[in-house]
Short mmCIF file of C-alpha atoms and ligand atoms in Angstrom, two decimals:
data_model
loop_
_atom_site.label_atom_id
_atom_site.label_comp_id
_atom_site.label_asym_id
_atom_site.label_seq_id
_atom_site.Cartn_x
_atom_site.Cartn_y
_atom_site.Cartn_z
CA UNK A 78 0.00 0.00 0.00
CA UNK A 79 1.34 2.98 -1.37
CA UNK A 80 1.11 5.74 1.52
CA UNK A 81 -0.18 8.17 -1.04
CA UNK A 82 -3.43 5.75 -1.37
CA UNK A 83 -3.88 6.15 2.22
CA UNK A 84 -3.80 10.19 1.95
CA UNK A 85 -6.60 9.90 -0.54
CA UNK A 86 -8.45 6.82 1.41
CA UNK A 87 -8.84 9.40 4.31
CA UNK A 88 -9.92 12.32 2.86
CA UNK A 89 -12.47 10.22 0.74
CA UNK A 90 -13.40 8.54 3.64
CA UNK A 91 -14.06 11.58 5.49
CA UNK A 92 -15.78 13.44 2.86
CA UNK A 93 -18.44 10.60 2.58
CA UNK A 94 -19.14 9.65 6.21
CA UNK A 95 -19.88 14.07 6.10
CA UNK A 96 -22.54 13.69 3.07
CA UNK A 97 -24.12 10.67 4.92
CA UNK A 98 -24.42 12.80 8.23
CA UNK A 99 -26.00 15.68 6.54
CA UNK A 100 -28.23 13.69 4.38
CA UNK A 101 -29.22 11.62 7.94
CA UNK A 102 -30.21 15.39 9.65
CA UNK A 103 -32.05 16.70 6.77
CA UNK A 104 -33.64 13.53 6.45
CA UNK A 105 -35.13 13.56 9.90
CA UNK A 106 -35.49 16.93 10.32
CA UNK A 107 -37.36 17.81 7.40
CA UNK A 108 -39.85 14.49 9.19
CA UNK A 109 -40.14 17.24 12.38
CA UNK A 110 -40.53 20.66 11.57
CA UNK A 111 -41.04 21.45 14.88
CA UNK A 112 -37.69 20.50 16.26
CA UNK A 113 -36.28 22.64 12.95
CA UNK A 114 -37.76 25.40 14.31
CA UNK A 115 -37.00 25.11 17.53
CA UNK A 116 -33.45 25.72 16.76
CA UNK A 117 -33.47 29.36 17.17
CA UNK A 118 -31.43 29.35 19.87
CA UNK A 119 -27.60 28.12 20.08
CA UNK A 120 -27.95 26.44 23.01
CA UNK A 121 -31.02 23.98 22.22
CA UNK A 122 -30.56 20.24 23.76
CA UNK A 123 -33.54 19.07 23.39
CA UNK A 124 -34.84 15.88 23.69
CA UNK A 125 -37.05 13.74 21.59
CA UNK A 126 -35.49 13.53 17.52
CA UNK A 127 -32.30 15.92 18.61
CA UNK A 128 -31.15 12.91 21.08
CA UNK A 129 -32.05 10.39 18.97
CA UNK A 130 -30.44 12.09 16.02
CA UNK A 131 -27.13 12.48 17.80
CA UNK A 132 -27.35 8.55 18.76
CA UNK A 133 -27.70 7.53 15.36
CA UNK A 134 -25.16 9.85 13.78
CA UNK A 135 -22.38 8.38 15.53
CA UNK A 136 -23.97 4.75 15.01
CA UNK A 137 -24.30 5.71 10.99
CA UNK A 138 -21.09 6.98 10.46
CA UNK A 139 -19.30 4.26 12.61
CA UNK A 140 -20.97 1.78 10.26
CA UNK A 141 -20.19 3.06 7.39
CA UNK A 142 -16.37 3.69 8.75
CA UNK A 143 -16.16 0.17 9.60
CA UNK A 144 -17.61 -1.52 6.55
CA UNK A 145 -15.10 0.89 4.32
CA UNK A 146 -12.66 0.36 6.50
CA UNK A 147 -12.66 -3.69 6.41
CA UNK A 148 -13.34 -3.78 2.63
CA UNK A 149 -10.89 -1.62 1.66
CA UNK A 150 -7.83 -2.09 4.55
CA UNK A 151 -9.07 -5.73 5.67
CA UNK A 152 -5.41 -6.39 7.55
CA UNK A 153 -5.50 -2.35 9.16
CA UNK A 154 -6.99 -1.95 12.57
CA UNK A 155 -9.36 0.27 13.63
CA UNK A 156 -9.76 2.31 16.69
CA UNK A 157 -13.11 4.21 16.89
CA UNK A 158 -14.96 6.51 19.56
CA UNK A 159 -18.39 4.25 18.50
CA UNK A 160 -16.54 0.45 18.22
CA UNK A 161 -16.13 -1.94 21.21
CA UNK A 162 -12.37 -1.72 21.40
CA UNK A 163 -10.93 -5.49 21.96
CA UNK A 164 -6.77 -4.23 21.86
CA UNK A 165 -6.04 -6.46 19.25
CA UNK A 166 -5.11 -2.58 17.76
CA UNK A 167 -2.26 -2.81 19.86
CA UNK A 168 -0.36 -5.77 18.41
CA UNK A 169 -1.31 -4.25 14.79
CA UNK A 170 1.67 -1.92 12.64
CA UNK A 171 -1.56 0.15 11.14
CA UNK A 172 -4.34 1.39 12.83
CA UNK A 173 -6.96 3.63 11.98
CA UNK A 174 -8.09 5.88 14.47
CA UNK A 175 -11.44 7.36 13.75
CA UNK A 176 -14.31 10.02 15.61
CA UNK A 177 -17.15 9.30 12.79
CA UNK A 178 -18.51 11.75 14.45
CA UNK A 179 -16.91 14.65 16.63
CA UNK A 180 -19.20 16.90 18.39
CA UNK A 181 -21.99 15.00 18.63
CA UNK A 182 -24.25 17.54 20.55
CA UNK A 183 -24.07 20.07 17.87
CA UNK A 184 -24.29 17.95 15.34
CA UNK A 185 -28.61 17.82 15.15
CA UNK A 186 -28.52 21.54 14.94
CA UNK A 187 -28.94 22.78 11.72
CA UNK A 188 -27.37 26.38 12.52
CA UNK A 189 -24.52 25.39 13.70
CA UNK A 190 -21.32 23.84 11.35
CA UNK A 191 -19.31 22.68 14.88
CA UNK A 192 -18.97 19.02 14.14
CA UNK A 193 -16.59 17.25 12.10
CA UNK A 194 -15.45 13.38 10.86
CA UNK A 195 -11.85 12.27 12.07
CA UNK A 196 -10.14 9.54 9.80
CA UNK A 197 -6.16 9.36 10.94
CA UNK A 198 -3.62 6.60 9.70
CA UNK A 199 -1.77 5.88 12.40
CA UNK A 200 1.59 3.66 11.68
CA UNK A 201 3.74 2.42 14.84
CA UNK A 202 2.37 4.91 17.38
CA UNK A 203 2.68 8.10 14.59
CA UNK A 204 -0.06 9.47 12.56
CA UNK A 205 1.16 9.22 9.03
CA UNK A 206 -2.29 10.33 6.95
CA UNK A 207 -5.63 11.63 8.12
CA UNK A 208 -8.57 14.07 7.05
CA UNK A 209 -10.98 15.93 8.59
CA UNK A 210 -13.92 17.07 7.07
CA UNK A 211 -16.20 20.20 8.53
CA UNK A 212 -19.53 19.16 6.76
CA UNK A 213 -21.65 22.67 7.86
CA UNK A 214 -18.92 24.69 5.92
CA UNK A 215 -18.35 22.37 2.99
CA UNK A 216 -14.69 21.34 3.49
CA UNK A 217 -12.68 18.49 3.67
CA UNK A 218 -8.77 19.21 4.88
CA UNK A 219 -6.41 16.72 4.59
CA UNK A 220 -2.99 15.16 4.62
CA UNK A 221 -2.86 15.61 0.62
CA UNK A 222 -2.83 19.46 1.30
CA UNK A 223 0.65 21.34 1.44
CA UNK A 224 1.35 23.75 3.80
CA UNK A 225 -0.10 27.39 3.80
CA UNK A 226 2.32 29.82 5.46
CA UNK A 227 0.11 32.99 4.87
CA UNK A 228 0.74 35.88 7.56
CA UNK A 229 -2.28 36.61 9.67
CA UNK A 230 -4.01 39.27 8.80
CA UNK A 231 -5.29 40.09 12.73
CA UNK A 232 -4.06 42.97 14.81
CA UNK A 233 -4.35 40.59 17.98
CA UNK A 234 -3.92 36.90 17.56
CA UNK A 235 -6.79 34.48 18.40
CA UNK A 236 -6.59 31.22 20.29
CA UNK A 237 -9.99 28.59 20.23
CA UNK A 238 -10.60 26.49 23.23
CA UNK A 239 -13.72 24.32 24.34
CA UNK A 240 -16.33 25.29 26.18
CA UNK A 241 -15.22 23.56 29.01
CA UNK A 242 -11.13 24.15 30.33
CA UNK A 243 -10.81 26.85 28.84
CA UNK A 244 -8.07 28.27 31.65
CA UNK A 245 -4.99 26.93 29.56
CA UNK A 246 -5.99 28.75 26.70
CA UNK A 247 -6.41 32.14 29.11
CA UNK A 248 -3.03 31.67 30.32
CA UNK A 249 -1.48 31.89 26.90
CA UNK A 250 -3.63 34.63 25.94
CA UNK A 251 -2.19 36.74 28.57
CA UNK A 252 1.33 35.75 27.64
CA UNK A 253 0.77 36.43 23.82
CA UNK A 254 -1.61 39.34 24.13
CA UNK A 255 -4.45 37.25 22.43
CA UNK A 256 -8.48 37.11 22.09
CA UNK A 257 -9.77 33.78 23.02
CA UNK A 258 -12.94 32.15 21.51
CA UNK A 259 -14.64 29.02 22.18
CA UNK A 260 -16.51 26.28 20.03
CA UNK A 261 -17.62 23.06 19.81
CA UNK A 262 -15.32 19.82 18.26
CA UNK A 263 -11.85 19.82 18.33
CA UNK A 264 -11.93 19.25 14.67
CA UNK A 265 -13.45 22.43 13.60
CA UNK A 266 -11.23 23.93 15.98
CA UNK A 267 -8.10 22.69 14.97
CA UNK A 268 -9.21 23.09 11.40
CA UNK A 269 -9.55 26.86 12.04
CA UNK A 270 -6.08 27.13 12.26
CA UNK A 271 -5.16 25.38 9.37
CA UNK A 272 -7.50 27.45 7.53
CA UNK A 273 -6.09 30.93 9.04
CA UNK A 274 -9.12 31.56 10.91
CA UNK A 275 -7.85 31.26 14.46
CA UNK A 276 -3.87 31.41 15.30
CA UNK A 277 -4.05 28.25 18.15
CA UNK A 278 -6.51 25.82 19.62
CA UNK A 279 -5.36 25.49 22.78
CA UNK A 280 -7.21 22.30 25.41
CA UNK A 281 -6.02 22.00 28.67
CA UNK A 282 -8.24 18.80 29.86
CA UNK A 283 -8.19 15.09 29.04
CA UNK A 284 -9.40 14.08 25.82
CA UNK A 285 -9.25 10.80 23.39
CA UNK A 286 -6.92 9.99 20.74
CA UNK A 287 -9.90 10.16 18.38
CA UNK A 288 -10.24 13.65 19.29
CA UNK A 289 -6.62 14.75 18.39
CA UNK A 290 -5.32 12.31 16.04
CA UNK A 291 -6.73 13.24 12.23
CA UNK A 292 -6.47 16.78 13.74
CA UNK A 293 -2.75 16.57 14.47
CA UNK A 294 -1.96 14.75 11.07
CA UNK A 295 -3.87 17.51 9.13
CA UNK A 296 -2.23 20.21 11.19
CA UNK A 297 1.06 19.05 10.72
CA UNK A 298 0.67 18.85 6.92
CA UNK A 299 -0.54 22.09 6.36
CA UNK A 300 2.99 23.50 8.56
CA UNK A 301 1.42 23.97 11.82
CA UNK A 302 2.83 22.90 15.62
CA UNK A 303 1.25 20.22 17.29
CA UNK A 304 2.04 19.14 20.85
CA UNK A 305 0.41 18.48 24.28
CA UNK A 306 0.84 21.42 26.45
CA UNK A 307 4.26 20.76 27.37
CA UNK A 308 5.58 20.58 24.14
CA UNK A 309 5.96 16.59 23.68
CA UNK A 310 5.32 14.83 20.88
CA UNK A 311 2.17 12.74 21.33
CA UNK A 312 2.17 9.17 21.08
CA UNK A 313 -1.08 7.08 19.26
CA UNK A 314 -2.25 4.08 19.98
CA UNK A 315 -1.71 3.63 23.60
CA UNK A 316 -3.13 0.98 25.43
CA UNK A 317 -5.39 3.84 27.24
CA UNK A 318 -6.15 5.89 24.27
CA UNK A 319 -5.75 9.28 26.26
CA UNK A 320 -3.90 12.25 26.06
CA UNK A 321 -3.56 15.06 28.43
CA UNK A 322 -3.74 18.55 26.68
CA UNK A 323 -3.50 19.49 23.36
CA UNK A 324 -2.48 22.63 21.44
CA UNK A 325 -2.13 23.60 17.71
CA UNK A 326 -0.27 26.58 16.74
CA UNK A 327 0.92 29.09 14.22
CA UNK A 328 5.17 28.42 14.41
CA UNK A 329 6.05 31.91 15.57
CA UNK A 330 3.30 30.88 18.50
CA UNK A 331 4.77 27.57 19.69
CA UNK A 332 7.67 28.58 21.86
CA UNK A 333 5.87 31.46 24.06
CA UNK A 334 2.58 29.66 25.05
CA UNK A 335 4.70 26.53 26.14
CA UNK A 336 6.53 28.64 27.92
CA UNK A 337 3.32 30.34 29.40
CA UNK A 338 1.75 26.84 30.01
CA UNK A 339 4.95 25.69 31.65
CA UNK A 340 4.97 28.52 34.08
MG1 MG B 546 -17.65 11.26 18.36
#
């Protein structure tokens, strides 16, 4: 297998389990119009077709994951938020690493683009391909991209955090004199950055390797810094998929928010 195959495997992979998810929403929601219109507000978690709806994203897109997956890589592993995982991943060379769905509770509301699909190649513990694809804005970003080095056009620079610990990313903000922002999925997040929309994502809690691992890969190819938050290199396919922090940056970024974070 040519790794070239697996750039494009990824980012078709990606791409599709994204139309599938927005044809599964429309599909459902255009059954309720009720619970379209109810989504006036940003923060609507309503019951009823939005929970089921987020239940059977993730189940759809894991499917469809997993039957590409095995038909196409039959000898690759596969480590996903949605399988049962049996660690037979961790005697394997190649394993995929996939969120088929990240960001989940935004993902039923039709205003908002904050979810994404994570497919990462992941050969001995280092993520060698991956996509992510950002279905509510149209765009897949991938490991076949090369790297943008445009200058940001902002006055101050802006970091992206979760809603939740969103302390780490204050602490560099003060350091770099930065605006910080928050949003759902750590792919859309991540993705900003690559895009030029946001200078870091900074996350100081836990989170899964599915969370980081297409994002890393796709950061990395498009020039970007990617470390936990003390400036390590992060390992994939651990026995306990978890990481602890996680930050993407612009280069001329990197040195003085580890520096902040190590403080
Ligand atoms: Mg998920």
């Amino acid at each position: 297998m040519t790794p070239d195959e697996d750039h494009h495997l990824a980012s078709d992979l990606a791409r599709q389990t994204g139309e599938l998810l927005l044809e599964l929403r429309n599909r459902v929601l255009d059954q309720d119009d009720s619970e379209r219109r109810a989504y006036d507000g940003y923060d609507y978690w309503g019951g009823g077709v939005t929970g089921s709806l987020r239940w059977e994203g993730d189940q759809a897109a894991h499917e469809f994951l997993m039957k590409e997956l095995s038909r196409l890589r039959p000898d690759d592993a596969v480590l996903s938020e949605e399988g049962r995982d049996d660690r037979s991943r961790l005697n394997a060379d190649r394993v995929w690493i996939v969120d088929p769905l990240d960001g989940s509770n935004d993902y039923p509301n039709p205003n908002s683009s904050e979810w994404a699909v994570h497919v990462a190649l992941v050969v001995d513990g280092e993520p060698v391909a991956g996509a992510v694809s950002v279905p509510g804005q149209n765009q897949v970003y991938s490991t076949l991209m090369s790297p943008t080095t445009r200058p940001t056009a902002r006055d101050k620079p802006l970091i992206l955090s979760g809603r939740s610990a969103v302390r780490a990313a204050r602490i560099v903000a003060a350091e770099i004199g930065a605006d910080v922002a928050t949003c759902g999925s750590a792919g859309v997040k991540a993705m900003a950055v690559v895009s030029g929309v946001a200078d870091l994502y900074v996350h100081g809690g836990w989170m899964y390797e599915w969370d980081s691992c297409a994002p890393e890969v796709v950061a990395r190819a498009a020039g970007l810094d990617v470390s936990n938050l003390a400036g390590e290199r992060i390992e994939y396919n651990k026995s306990y998929p978890e990481i602890a922090g996680f930050m993407v940056s612009r280069p001329e970024f990197t040195e003085a928010a580890i520096e902040a974070l190590g403080s």
